[in-house]
Structures are given as structure tokens and as C-alpha cells.
Short mmCIF file of C-alpha atoms and ligand atoms in Angstrom, two decimals:
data_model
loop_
_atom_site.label_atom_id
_atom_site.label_comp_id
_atom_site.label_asym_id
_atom_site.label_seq_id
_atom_site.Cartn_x
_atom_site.Cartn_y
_atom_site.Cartn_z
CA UNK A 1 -11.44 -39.87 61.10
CA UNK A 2 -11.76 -39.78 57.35
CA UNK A 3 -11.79 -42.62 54.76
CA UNK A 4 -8.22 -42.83 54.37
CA UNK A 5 -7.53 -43.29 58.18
CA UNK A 6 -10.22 -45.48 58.51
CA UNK A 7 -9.24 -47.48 55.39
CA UNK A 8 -5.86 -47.92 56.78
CA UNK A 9 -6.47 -49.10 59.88
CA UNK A 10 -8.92 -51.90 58.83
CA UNK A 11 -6.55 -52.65 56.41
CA UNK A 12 -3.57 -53.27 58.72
CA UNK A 13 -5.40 -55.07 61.40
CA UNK A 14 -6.55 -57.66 58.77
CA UNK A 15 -3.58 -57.96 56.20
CA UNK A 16 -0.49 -56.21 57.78
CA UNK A 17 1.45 -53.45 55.91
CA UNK A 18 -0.36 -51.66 53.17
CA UNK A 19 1.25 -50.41 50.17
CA UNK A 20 -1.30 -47.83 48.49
CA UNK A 21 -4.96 -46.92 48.70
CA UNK A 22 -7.44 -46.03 45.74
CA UNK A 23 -10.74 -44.57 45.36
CA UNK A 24 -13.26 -44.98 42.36
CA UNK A 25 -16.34 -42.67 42.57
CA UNK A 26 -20.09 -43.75 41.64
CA UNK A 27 -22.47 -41.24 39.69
CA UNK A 28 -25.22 -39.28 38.36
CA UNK A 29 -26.09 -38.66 35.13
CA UNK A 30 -27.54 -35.13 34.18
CA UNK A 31 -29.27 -36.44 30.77
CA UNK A 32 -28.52 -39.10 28.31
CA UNK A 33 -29.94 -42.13 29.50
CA UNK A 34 -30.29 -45.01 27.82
CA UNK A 35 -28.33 -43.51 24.80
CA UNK A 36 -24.59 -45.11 25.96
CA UNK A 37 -25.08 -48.83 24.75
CA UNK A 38 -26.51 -46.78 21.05
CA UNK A 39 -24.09 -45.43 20.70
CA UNK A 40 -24.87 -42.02 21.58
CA UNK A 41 -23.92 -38.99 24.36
CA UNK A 42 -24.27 -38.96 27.75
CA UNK A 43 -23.73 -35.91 30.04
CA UNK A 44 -22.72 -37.50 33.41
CA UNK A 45 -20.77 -36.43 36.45
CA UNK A 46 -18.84 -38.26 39.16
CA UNK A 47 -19.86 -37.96 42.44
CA UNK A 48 -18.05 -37.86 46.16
CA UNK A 49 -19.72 -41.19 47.28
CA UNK A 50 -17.18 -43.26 46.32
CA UNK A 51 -15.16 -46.93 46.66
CA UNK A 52 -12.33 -47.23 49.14
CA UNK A 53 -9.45 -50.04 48.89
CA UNK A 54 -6.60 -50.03 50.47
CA UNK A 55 -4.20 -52.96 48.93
CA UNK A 56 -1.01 -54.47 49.03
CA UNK A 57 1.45 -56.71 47.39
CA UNK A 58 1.24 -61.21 47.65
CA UNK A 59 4.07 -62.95 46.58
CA UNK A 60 1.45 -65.58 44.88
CA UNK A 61 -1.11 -65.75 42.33
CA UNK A 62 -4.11 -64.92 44.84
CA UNK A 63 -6.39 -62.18 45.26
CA UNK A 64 -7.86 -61.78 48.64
CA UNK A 65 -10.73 -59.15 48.42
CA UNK A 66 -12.43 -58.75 51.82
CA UNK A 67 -15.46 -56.16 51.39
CA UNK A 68 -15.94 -53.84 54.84
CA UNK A 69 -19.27 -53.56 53.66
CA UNK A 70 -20.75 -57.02 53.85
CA UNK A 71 -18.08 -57.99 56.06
CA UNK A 72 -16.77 -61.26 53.90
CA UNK A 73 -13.24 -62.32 52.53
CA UNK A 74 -13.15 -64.15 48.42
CA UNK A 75 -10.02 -65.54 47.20
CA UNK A 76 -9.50 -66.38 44.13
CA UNK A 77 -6.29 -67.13 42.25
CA UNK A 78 -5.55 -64.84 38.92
CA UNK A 79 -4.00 -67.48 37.16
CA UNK A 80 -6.70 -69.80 36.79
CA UNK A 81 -8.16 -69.78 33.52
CA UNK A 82 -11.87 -70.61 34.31
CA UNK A 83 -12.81 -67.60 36.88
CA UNK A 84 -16.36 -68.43 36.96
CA UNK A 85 -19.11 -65.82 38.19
CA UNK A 86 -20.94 -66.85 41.41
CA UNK A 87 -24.09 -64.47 41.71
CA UNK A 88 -22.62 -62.20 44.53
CA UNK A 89 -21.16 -59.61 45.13
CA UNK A 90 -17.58 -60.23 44.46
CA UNK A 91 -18.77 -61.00 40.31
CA UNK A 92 -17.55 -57.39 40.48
CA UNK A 93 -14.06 -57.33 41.19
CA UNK A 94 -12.98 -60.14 40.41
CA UNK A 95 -14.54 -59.96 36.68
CA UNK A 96 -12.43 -57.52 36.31
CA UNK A 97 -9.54 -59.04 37.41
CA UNK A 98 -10.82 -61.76 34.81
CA UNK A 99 -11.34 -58.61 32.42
CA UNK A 100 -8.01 -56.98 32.56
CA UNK A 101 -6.41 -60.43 32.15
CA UNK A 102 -8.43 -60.99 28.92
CA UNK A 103 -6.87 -57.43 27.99
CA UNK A 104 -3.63 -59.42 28.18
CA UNK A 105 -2.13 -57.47 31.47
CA UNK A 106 -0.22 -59.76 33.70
CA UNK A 107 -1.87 -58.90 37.43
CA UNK A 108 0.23 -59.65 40.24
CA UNK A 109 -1.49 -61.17 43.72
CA UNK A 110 -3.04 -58.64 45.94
CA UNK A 111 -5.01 -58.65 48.85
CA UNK A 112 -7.86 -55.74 48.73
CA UNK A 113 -9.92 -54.09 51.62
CA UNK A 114 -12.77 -52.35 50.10
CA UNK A 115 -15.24 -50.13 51.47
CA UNK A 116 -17.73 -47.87 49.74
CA UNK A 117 -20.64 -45.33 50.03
CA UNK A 118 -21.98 -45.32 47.19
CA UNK A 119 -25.75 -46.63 48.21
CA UNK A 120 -26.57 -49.86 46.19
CA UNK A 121 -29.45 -50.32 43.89
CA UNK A 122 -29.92 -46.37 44.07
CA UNK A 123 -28.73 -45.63 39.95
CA UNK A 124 -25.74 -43.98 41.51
CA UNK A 125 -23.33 -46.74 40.28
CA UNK A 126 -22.26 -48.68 43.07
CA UNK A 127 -21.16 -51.24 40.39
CA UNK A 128 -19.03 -48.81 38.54
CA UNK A 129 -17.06 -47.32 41.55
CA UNK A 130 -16.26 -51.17 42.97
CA UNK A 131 -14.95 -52.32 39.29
CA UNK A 132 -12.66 -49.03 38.74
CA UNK A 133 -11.58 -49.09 42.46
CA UNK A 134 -10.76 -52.38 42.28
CA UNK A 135 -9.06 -52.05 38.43
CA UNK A 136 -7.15 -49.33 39.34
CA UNK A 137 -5.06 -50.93 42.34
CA UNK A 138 -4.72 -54.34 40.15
CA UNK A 139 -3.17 -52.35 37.25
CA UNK A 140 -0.92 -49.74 39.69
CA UNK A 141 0.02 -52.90 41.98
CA UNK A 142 0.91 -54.83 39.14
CA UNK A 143 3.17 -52.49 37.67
CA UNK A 144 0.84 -50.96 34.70
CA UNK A 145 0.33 -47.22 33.66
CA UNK A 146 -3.44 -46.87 34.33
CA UNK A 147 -4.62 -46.24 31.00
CA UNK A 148 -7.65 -45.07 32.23
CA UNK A 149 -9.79 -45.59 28.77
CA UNK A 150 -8.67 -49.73 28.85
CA UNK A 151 -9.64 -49.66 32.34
CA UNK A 152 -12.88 -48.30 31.60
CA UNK A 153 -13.41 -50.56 29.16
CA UNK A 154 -12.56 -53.32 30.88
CA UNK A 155 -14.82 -52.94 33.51
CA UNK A 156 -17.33 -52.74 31.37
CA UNK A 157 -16.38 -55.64 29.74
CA UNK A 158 -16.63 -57.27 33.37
CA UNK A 159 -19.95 -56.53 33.95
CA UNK A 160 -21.60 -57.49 30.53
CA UNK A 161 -19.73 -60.55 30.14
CA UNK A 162 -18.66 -61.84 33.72
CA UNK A 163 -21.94 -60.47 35.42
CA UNK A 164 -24.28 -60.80 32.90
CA UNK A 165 -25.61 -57.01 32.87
CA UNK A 166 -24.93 -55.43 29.25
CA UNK A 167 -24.92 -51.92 30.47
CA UNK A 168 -22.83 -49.21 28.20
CA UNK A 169 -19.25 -47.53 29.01
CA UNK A 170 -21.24 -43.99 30.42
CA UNK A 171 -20.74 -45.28 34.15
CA UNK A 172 -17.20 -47.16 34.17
CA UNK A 173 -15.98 -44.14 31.70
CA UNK A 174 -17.17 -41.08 34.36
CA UNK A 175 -15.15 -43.14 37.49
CA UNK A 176 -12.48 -42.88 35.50
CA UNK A 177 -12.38 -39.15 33.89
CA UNK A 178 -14.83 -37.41 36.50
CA UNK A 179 -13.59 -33.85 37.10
CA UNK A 180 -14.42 -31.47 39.97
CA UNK A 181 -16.97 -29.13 39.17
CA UNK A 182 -17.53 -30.53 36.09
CA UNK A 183 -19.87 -32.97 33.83
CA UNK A 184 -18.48 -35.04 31.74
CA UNK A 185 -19.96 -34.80 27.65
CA UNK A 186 -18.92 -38.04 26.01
CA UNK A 187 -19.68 -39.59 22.74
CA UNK A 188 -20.18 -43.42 23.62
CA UNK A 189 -19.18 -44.42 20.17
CA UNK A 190 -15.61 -42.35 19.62
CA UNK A 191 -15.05 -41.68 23.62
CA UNK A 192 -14.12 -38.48 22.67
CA UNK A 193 -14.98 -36.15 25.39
CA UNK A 194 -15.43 -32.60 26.78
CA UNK A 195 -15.81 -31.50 30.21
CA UNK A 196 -18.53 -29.13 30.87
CA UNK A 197 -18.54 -26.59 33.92
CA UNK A 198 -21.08 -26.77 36.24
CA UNK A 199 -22.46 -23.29 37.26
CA UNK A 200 -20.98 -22.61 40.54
CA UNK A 201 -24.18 -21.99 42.42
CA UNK A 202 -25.79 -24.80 41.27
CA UNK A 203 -26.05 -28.02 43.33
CA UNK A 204 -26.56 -31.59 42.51
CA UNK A 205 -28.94 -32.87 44.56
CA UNK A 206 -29.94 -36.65 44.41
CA UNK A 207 -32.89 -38.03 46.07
CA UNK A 208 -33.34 -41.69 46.49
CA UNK A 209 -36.79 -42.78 46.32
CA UNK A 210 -35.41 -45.99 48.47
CA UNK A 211 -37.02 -48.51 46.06
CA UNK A 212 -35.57 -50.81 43.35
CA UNK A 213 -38.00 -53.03 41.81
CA UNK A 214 -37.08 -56.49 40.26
CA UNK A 215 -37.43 -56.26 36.96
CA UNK A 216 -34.46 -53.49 36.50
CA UNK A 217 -31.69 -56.14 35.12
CA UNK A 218 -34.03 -57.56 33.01
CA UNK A 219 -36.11 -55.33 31.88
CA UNK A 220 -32.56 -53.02 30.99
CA UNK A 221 -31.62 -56.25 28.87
CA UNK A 222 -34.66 -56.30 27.14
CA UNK A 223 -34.46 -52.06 26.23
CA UNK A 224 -30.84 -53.14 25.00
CA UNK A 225 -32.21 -55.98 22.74
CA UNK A 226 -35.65 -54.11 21.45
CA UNK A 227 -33.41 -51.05 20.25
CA UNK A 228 -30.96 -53.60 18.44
CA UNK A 229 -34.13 -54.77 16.57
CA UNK A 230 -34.54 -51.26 15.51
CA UNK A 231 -31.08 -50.74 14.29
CA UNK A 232 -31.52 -54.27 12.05
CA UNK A 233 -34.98 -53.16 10.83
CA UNK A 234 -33.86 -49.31 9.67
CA UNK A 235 -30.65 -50.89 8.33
CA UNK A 236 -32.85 -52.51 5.83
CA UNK A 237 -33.49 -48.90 4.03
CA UNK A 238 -30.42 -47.20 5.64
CA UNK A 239 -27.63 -48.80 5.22
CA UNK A 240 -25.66 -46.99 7.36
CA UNK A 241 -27.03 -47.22 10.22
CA UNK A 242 -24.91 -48.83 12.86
CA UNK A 243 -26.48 -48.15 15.93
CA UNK A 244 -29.38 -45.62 16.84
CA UNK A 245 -26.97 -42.79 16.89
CA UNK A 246 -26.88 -43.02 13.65
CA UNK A 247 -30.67 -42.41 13.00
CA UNK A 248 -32.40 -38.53 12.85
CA UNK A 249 -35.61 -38.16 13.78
CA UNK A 250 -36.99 -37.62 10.07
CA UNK A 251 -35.67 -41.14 9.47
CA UNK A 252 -37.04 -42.54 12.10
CA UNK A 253 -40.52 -40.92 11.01
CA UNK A 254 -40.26 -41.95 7.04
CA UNK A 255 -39.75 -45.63 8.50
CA UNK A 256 -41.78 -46.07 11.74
CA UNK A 257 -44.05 -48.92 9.48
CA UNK A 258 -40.89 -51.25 9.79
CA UNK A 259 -41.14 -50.86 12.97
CA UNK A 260 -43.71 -52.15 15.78
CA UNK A 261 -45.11 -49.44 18.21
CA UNK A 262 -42.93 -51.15 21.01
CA UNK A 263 -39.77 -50.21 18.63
CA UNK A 264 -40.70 -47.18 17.06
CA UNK A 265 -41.09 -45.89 20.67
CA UNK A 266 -37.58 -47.29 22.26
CA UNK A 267 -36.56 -45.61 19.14
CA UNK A 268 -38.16 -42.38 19.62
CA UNK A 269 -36.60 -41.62 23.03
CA UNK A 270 -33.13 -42.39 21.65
CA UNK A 271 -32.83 -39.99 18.91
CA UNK A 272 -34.81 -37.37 20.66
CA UNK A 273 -32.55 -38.04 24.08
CA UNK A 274 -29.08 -37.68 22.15
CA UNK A 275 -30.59 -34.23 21.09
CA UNK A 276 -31.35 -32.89 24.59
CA UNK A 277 -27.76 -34.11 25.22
CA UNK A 278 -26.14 -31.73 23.37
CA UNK A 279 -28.62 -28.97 24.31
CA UNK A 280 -28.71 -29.46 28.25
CA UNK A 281 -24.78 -29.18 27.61
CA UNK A 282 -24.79 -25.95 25.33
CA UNK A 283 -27.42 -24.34 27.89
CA UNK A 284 -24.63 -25.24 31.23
CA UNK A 285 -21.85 -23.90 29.35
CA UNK A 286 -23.32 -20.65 28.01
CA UNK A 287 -24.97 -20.19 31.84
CA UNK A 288 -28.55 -20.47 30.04
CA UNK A 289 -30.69 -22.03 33.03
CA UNK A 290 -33.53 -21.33 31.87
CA UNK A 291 -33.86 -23.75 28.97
CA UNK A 292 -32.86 -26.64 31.49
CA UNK A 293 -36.25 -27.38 32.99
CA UNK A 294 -38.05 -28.32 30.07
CA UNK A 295 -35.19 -30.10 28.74
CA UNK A 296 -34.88 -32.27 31.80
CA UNK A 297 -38.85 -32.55 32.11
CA UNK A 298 -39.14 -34.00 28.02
CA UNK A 299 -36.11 -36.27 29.10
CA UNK A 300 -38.44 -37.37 32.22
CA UNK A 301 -41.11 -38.16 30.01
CA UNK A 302 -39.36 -39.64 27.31
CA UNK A 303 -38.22 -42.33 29.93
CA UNK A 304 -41.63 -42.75 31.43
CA UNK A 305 -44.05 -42.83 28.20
CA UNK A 306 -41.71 -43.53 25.74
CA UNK A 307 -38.68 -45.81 26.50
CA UNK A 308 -41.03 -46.99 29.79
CA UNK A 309 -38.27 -47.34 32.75
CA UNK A 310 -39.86 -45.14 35.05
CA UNK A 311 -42.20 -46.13 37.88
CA UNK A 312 -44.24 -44.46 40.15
CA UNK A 313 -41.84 -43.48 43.09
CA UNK A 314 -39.47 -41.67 40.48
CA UNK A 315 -42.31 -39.82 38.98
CA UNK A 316 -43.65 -38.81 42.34
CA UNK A 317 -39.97 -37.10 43.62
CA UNK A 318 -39.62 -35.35 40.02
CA UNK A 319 -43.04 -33.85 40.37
CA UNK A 320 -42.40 -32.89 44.03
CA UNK A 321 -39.08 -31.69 43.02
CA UNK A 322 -40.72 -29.20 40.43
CA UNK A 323 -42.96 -27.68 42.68
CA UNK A 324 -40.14 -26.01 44.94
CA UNK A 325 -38.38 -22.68 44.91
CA UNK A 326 -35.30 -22.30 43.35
CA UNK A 327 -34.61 -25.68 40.81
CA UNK A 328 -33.32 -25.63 37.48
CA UNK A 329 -34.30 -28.93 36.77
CA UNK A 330 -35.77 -32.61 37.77
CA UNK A 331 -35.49 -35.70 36.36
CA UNK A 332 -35.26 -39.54 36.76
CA UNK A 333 -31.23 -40.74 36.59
CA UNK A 334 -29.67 -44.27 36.00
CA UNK A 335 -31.08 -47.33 34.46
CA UNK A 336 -34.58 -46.63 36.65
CA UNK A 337 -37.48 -49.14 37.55
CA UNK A 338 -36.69 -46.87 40.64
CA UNK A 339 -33.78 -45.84 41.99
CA UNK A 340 -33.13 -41.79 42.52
CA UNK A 341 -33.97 -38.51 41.04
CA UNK A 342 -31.47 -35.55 39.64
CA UNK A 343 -32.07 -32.33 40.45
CA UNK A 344 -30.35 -29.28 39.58
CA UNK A 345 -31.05 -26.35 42.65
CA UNK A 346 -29.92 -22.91 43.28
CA UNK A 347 -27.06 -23.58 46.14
CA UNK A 348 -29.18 -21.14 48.35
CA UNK A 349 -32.17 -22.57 47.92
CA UNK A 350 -30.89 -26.41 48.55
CA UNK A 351 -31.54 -27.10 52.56
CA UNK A 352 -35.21 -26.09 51.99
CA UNK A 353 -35.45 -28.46 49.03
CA UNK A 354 -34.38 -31.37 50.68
CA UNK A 355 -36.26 -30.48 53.64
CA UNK A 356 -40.07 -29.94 51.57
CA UNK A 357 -38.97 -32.86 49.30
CA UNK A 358 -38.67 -35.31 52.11
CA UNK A 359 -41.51 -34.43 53.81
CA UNK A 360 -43.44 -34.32 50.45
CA UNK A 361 -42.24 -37.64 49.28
CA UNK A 362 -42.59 -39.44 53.17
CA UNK A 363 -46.48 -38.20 53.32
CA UNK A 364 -47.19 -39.54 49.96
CA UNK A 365 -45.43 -42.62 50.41
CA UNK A 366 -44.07 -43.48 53.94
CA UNK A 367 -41.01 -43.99 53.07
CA UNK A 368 -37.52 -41.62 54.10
CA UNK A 369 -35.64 -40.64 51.24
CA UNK A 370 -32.40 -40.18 51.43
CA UNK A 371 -31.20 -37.11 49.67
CA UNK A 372 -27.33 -36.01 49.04
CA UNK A 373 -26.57 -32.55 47.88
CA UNK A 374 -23.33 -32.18 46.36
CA UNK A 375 -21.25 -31.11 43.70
CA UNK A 376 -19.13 -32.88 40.72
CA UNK A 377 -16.32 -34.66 41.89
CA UNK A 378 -12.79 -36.12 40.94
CA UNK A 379 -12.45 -39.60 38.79
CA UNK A 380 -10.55 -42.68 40.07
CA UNK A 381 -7.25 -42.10 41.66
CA UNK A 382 -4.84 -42.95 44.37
CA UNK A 383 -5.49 -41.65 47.99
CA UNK A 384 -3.31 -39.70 50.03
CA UNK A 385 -2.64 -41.59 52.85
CA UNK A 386 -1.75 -40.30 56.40
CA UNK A 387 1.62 -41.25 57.31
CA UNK A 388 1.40 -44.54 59.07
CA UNK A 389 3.38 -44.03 62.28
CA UNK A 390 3.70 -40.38 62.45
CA UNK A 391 5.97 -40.59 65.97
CA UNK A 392 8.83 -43.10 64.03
CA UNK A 393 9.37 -39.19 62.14
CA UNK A 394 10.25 -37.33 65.23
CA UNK A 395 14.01 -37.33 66.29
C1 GLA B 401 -27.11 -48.03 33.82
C2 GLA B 401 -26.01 -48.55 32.92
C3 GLA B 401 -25.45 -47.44 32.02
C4 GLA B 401 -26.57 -46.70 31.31
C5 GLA B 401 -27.69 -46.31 32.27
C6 GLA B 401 -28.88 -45.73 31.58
O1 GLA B 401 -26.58 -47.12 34.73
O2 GLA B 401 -24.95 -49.09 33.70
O3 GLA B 401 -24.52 -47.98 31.11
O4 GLA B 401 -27.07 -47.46 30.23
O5 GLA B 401 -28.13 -47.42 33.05
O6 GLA B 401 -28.55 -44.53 30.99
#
């Protein structure tokens, strides 16, 4: 049975009749980390691992969520106005629910089923997916267009105020406008955006190094903070400079002595990542695959040495990963402190990759990783559902 069938079912034997179902996808990013919340460009792509909810219509104010995954029902009631966070999981859907209501959309009461695959703390965006999903059917349910570029920011408006995590739009933007076959090139300050083919014989594979260390929220709030200390030190001399888009690297070099070595480094990766944005995306759409590895590789680097969010199980799969036949490209994805790798590989040359890279990565470190090969998928949308009682149809 496939998602939809199985989402329907669940869905029916806990709430009755259901009216729609939705589906939000998670993601990887092919370069631009860290660069979203400076304003800067991000080259991203959604993925099929996705958020499931089927939904349906309440006459009152409530929202019933009930996740599939950890197997637990939340109400809460949309007109109350002191939603407070509570530290677990539902902080996600129901901020936005809190979210879109601060957007000023009326929300009707829903009950939700939810059910996803997108694996959590592995930098594919679990968050994301969940938040969109969940947006999506609140705003169709309720009666609203989906203006997909309010619901993005809404969701990220959930998570950095209702959560606490300040993470940038790159994530909550790519569930959204995800296209098959296709990365997403998007300017974090304007969200203008361009989608950029993906060679057909190239494959996306993602390997999970199956750790997450502590200190990712954290230490991702601290990044955020120590490259707002750079903007408000080079705004001194340049005036205008908003954010660290707005910095070259000659700039950043006349002024490094405002700036601590801490700084000048957070700094450094920024301006020289937002660079290897545009390049990484010039060298996919002109078919030029050869500039890719060293491009991904400085990114890598830049991360590790310079902006300091890798860790040894990431650098481990991206050296593995280099050492095999038939890859464009390695690197760390997502926010880091572990999490998974990105890996661009000739489609031919993808079952052997995962095969040497698991073995590789499970003799150095005893642990399984889990690695998905796939391609760019579709942003948020509704989901086909299978008629309910196909028989009723038949004279
Ligand atoms: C997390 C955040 C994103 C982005 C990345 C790093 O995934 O949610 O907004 O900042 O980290 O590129």
C-alpha cells in the first residue's frame, strides 16, 4: 500500500470521514549553508521523504493533531490567544497554527493525522516538512489560497519564535517550491528564485552518519548571533551593509582588525559560500561537472575550519565519499554538528557507492549508515487520494 492508502485508513479508523490529504517534503541542500539567515543564496532541493496528513473539517475551534509517528494525540484550541510552546514535538504544528494566525488568517478547527519519513535530527528537515504539511491543510481547510511564499514564511516564523530555533527561510521555502528534477537557487533576501536542472544521470545520494550531537541548536544560535556582530562591526565603515550578503571579500579583508578571529572567520565562510553558490549553480546548468568537486570540497572545509559546524563523523563520510568511482561531489548538508552528507554520483555508479560507503563508514566507526539515493522532488501539495469505497461506484 502506498502513503496515501495508508494515510487514509489510519485516518478514518481514528477520526471518521476525511476530507483531503497533504504532503510537505524535507531536504537537502547542494551548497549554501549557513548563508540563508545573511541574507544570502542557497541552492537546495526537495526531497521524496516527506510529511503525510490526512485532515478534515471540526465544527469548533480545536485542532486535534495525532502524530502516527510517536503515536500521541495534542489538542489545542486556535482561538486562544496564549498558545504557549511545550518542548515537544507538537511546538511544530501548532506554532504554526499560532504563526498563520499572527499572519491574520482565520483557521477553522481541524483534526490532523500526520505521518512522515523524513528521518529526524538527520539535516534533512524533518522540521520543515511537519510545519508546511501541517500549514498547508490549515490554510486549504480553512478556505485560503495557499500563498505558498506567506506559508513559507510563516513557518519559519513558527520555528524562530514559537520553538525557539532562529533558522533562515532556505528549508520552509524548498517544501514549498521544490520541483522535480530540479534545485532550487534562491536569494534569501528578495526570494526571488530560479530552478536549476539537475543533470539527469546524476543522483542525490544522502548518507546519514546516524549521529546528532547536542550542541546543534545552540551552537546554530550562537553562528546566527557571532555573524550579526560582524554585520554591526563592518557597518561601522560600510554603511551599507545590512547583512553579510552585503559584504565582498576585499571588504571583508580591508576590515578583518574590527573584527576578532572568531568573527572574521564566521565571516569568511559567508562571503566565500554565497560565491560557490552561484558557481556550483552555473557549473549544473551549463552540464560542467567537473568544476563541482572542488567547489563542494572548499564548501566542506569552509564549514569545518572556518564557520566550525562540522564534526568528525561528517568529515569521515565526505572523505570516504571522495575516494569512490564515479562522484561529482561530497560535502556536509544542513545545520551539521552531525547529521548527513550530500553527494552528487553518476546514476550508474550509485549501488556501488552506497555499498563501499557503508562498509567504509561501519569499519571506521561501527555504526550503519543509512543512505537514500534519490532524485529532486515536488514541493508541498495535496495528495491524490484513492477513492474511498471503490465498490459504492459500480452499478
Ligand atoms: C538549518 C536551518 C536552515 C539553514 C541550515 C544551514 O537547516 O533550518 O535555515 O540555516 O541549517 O544552512
Amino acid at each position: 500500500m502506498d502513503q496515501g492508502h495508508v494515510l487514509q485508513a489510519d485516518f478514518v479508523a481514528m477520526f471518521g470521514p476525511l476530507t483531503a490529504a497533504y504532503r510537505a517534503p524535507g531536504r537537502v541542500n547542494l551548497i549554501g549553508e549557513h548563508t540563508d539567515y545573511n541574507d544570502g543564496f542557497v541552492l537546495p532541493a526537495a526531497i521524496e521523504l516527506s510529511c503525510w496528513a490526512g485532515a478534515s473539517m471540526r465544527e469548533d475551534s480545536k485542532l486535534t493533531i495525532h502524530s502516527g509517528n510517536f503515536d500521541e494525540s495534542v489538542q489545542s484550541d486556535l482561538d486562544d490567544p496564549d498558545l504557549q510552546p511545550s518542548g515537544k514535538w507538537w511546538d511544530y504544528p501548532v506554532g504554526v497554527a499560532w504563526a498563520l494566525r499572527r499572519a491574520g488568517y482565520r483557521l477553522r478547527g481541524a483534526n490532523l493525522y500526520i505521518r512522515g519519513d523524513v528521518p529526524i535530527g538527520a539535516g534533512l528537515s524533518s522540521s520543515a516538512a511537519i510545519e508546511v504539511c501541517v500549514g498547508y491543510a490549515l490554510l486549504e481547510l480553512s478556505g485560503h489560497p495557499v500563498d505558498r511564499i506567506r506559508l513559507a514564511r510563516a513557518c519559519q516564523r513558527a520555528e524562530n519564535e514559537f520553538v525557539g530555533m532562529r533558522c533562515g527561510i532556505m528549508d520552509q521555502f524548498v517544501s514549498c517550491y521544490g520541483a522535480a528534477g530540479h534545485a532550487v537557487l534562491l536569494d534569501c533576501r528578495s526570494l526571488d528564485y530560479r530552478l536549476v536542472p539537475v543533470p539527469d544521470q546524476m543522483q542525490l545520494v544522502i548518507c546519514n552518519t546516524m549521529v546528532k550531537h547536542k550542541l546543534a541548536a545552540s551552537e546554530y544560535n550562537t553562528r546566527r548571533a557571532e555573524c550579526e556582530e560582524g554585520v554591526r562591526r563592518l557597518a561601522q565603515v560600510l554603511p551599507h551593509v545590512r547583512a553579510l550578503r552585503d559584504v565582498s571579500r576585499p571588504q571583508l579583508e580591508r576590515h578583518r582588525g574590527l573584527l576578532t578571529q572568531t568573527i572574521y572567520k564566521r565571516c569568511l565562510h559567508v562571503v566565500t559560500e554565497n560565491e560557490r553558490v552561484h558557481k556550483l549553480a552555473a557549473a549544473l546548468q551549463d552540464g560542467e561537472t567537473s568544476i563541482l568537486s572542488q567547489l563542494m570540497l572548499d564548501s566542506h572545509r569552509s564549514l569545518r575550519d572556518d564557520y566550525e559546524v562540522s564534526c568528525a563523523e561528517l568529515d569521515l563520510m565526505v572523505d570516504l565519499a571522495c575516494r569512490q568511482e564515479g562522484v561529482f561531489g561530497a560535502r556536509m548538508t544542513g545545520g551539521g554538528f552531525g547529521g548527513s552528507t550530500i553527494n552528487l554520483v553518476n546514476a550508474a555508479d550509485s549501488d556501488e557507492f552506497r555499498r563501499r560507503v557503508a562498509a567504509a563508514y561501519h569499519s571506521a566507526t561501527g555504526l550503519n549508515p543509512d543512505i537514500y539515493v534519490c532524485r529532486p522532488a515536488q514541493g508541498a501539495g495535496v495528495v491524490d487520494l484513492p477513492a474511498r469505497n471503490p465498490s459504492a461506484e459500480v452499478p
